[in-house]
Short mmCIF file of C-alpha atoms in Angstrom, two decimals:
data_model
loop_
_atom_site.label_atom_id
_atom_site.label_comp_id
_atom_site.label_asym_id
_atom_site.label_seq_id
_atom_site.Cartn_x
_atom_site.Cartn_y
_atom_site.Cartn_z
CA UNK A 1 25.03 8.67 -18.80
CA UNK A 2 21.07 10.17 -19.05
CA UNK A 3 18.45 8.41 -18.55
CA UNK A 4 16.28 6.71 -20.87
CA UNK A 5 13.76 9.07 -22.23
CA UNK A 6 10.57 6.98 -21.12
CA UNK A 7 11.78 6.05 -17.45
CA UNK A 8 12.59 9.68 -17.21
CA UNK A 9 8.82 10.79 -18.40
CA UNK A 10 7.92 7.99 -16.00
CA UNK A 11 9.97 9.49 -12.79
CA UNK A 12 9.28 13.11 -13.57
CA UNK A 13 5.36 12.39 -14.13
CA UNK A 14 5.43 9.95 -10.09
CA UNK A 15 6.91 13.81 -8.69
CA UNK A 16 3.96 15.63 -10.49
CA UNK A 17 1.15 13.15 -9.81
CA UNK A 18 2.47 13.00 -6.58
CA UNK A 19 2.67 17.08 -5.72
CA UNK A 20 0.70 18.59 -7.86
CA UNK A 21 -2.19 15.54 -8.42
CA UNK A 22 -3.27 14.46 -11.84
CA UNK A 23 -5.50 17.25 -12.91
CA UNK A 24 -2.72 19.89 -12.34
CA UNK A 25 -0.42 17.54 -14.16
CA UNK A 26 0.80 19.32 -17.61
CA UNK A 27 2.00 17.09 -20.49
CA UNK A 28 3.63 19.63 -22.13
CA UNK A 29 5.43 20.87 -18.95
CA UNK A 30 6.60 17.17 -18.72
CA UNK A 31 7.68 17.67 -22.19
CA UNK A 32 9.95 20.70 -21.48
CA UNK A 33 11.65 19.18 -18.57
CA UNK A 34 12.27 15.48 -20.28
CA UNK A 35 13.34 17.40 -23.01
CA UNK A 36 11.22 15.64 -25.38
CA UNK A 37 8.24 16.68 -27.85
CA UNK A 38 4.98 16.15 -27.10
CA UNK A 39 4.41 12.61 -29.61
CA UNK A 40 7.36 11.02 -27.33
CA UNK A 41 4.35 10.64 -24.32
CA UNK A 42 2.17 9.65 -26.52
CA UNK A 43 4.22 7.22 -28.37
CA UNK A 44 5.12 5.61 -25.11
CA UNK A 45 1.73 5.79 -23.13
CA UNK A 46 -1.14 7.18 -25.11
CA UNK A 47 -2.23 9.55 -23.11
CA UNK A 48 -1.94 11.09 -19.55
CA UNK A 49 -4.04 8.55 -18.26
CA UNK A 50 -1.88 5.79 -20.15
CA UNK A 51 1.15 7.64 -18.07
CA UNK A 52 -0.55 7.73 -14.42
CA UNK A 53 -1.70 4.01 -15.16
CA UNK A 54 2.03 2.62 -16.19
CA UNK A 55 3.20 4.53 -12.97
CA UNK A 56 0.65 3.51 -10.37
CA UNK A 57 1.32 -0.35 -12.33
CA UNK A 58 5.59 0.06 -11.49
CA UNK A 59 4.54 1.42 -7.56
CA UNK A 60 2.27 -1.53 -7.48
CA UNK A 61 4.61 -3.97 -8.51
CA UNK A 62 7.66 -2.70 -6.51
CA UNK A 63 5.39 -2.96 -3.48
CA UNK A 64 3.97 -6.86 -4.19
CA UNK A 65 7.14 -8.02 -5.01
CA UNK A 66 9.12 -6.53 -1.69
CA UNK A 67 5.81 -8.28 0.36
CA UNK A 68 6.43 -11.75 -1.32
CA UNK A 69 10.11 -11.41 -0.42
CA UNK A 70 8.86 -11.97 3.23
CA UNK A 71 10.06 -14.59 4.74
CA UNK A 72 7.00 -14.46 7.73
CA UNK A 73 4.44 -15.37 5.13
CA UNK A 74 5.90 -19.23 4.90
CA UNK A 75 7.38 -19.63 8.10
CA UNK A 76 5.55 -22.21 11.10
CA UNK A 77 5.38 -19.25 13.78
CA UNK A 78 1.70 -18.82 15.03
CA UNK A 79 -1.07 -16.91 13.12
CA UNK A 80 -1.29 -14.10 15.61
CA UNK A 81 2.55 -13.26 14.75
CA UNK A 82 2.65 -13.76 10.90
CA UNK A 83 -0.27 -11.03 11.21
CA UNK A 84 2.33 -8.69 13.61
CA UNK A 85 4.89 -9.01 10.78
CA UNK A 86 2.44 -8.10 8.24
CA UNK A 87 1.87 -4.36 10.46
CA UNK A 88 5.24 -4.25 10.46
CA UNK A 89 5.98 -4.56 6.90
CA UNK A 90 3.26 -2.00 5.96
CA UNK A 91 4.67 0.27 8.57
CA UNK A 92 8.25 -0.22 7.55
CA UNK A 93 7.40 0.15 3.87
CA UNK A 94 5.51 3.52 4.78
CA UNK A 95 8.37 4.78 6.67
CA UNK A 96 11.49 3.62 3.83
CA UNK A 97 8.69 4.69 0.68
CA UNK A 98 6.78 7.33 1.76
CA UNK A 99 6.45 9.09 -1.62
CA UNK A 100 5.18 5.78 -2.82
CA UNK A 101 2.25 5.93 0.10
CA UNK A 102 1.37 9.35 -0.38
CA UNK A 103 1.03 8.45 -3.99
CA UNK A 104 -1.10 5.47 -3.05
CA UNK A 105 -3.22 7.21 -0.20
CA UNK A 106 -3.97 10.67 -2.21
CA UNK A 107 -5.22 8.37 -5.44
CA UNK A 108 -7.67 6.02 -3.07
CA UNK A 109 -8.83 8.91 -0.54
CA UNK A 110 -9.33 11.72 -3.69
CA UNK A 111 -9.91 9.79 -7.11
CA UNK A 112 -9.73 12.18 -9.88
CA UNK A 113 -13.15 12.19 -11.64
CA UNK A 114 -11.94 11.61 -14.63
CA UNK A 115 -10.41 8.10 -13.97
CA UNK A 116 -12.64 7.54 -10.59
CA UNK A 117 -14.12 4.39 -12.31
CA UNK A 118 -10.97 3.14 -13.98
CA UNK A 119 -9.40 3.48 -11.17
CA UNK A 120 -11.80 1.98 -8.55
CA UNK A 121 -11.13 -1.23 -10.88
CA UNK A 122 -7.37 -1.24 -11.25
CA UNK A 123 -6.85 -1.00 -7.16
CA UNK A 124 -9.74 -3.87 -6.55
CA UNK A 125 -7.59 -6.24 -9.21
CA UNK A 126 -4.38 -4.71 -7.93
CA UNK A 127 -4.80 -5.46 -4.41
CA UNK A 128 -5.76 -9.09 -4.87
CA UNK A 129 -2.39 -10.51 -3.33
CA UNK A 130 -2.50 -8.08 -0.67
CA UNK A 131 -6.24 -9.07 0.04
CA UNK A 132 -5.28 -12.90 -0.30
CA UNK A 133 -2.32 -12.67 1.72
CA UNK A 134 -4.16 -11.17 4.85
CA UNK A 135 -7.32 -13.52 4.14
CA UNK A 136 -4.73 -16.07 4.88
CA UNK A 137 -3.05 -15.18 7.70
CA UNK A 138 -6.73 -14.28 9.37
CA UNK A 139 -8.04 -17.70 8.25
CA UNK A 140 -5.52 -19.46 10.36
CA UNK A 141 -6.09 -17.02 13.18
CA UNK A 142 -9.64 -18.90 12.85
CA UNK A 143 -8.15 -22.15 12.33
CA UNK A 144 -6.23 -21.54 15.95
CA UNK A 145 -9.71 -20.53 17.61
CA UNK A 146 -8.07 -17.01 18.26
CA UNK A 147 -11.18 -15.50 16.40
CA UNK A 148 -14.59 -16.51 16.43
CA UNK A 149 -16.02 -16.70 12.88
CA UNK A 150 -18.83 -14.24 13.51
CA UNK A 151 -16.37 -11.82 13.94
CA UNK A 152 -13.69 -12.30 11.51
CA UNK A 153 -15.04 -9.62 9.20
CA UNK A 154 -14.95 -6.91 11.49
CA UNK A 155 -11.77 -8.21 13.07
CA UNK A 156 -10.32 -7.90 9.57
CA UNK A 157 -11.56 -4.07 9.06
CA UNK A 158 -10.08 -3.14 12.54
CA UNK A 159 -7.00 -4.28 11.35
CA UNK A 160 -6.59 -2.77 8.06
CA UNK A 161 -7.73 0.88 10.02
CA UNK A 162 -5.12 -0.05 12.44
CA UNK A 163 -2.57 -0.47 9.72
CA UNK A 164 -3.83 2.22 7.51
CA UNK A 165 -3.84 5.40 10.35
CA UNK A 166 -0.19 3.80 11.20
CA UNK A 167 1.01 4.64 7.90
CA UNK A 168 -0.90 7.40 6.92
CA UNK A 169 1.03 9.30 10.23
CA UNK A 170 4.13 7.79 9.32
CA UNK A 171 3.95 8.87 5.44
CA UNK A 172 2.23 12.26 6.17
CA UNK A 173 3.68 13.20 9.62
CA UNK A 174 6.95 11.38 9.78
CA UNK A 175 6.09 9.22 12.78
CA UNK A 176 6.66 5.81 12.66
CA UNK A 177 6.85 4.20 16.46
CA UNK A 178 10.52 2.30 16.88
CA UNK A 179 11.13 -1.39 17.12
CA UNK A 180 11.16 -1.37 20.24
CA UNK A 181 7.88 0.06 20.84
CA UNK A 182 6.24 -1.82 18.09
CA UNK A 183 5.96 -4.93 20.24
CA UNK A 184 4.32 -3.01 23.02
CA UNK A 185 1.59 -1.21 20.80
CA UNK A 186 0.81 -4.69 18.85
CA UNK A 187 0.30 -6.90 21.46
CA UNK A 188 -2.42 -4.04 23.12
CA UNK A 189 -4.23 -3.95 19.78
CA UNK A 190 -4.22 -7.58 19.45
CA UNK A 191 -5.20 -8.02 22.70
CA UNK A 192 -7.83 -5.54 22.90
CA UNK A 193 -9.10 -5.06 19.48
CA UNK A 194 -9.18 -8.39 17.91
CA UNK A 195 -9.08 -10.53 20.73
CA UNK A 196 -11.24 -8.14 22.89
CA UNK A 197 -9.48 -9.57 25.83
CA UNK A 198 -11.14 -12.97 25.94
CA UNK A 199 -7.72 -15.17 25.47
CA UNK A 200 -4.49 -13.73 27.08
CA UNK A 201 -1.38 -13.28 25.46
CA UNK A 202 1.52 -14.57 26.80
#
């Protein structure tokens, strides 16, 4: 049975966005391999940017609603290993959706003029639960005295580097450290980075 003709526009436009970026994207070469006329976009989205917007919208959802299925952000563990789970997911969703991440790194690192500012204001709003859920999970780290609150800002930005050159290897390069290592390489960063060795792990 074929697909319907607007989540097939929909896939086929993620590959081109994806590989080829949106300025080489080509409505009407969408068109010829859908199958459909050119109105059939239109009627569905409005326009190319109507189509990259619906698309980066679906990747956006698919991506808050696997992180609200975790079961680390409720749970009564300590601060400093909600935050561990919260690498790992990132990492984990890199590694099993790494079209997804490329899709989401190439459209923050190289914003397409056209939709720069549109854009700039659909990832702010976009990442809100993201934003929250870490604020959270940092907040307690406070609440614990495992940060000082002078430094909970920068401790914040160290982490979401830390996170974001994880991923980036693992979507781009294909290397994503094991399980087994993970434990090893969080609990130096921790230590090191956002601790900066005052309080001891145990």
């Amino acid at each position: 049975m074929s697909k319907p003709k607007k989540e097939l526009i929909l896939e086929l436009a993620y590959d081109s966005f994806v590989e080829k970026g949106y300025e080489n994207t080509n409505i009407r070469q969408l068109c010829q391999m859908a199958g459909v006329e050119p109105p059939t976009i239109y009627y569905y989205f409005q326009s190319k940017k109507g189509l990259f917007f619906e698309v980066a919208e679906n990747l956006n959802e698919k991506h808050d609603s696997l992180l609200k299925a975790q079961s680390f952000l409720d749970s009564k563990t300590e601060p400093q290993n909600k935050l561990y789970e919260l690498f790992k997911f990132n990492l984990h969703y890199a590694r099993d959706n790494s079209k997804d991440t490329k899709f989401f790194l190439r459209y923050s690192l190289f914003p397409p003029a056209e939709i720069a500012e549109e854009l700039s204001s659909f990832q702010q709003e976009r990442a809100k639960f993201r934003n929250e859920t870490e604020k959270k999970l940092f907040d307690e780290c406070l609440e614990k005295k495992l940060i000082a609150e002078n430094r909970l800002d920068f401790v914040r930005n160290i982490f979401d580097m830390f996170t974001a050159n994880h991923c980036y290897d693992t979507a781009m390069f294909g290397y994503c450290p094991s399980d087994e290592e993970l434990p090893g390489i969080w609990k130096y960063f921790f230590q090191y980075k956002i601790l900066e060795g005052s309080h001891p792990l145990k």
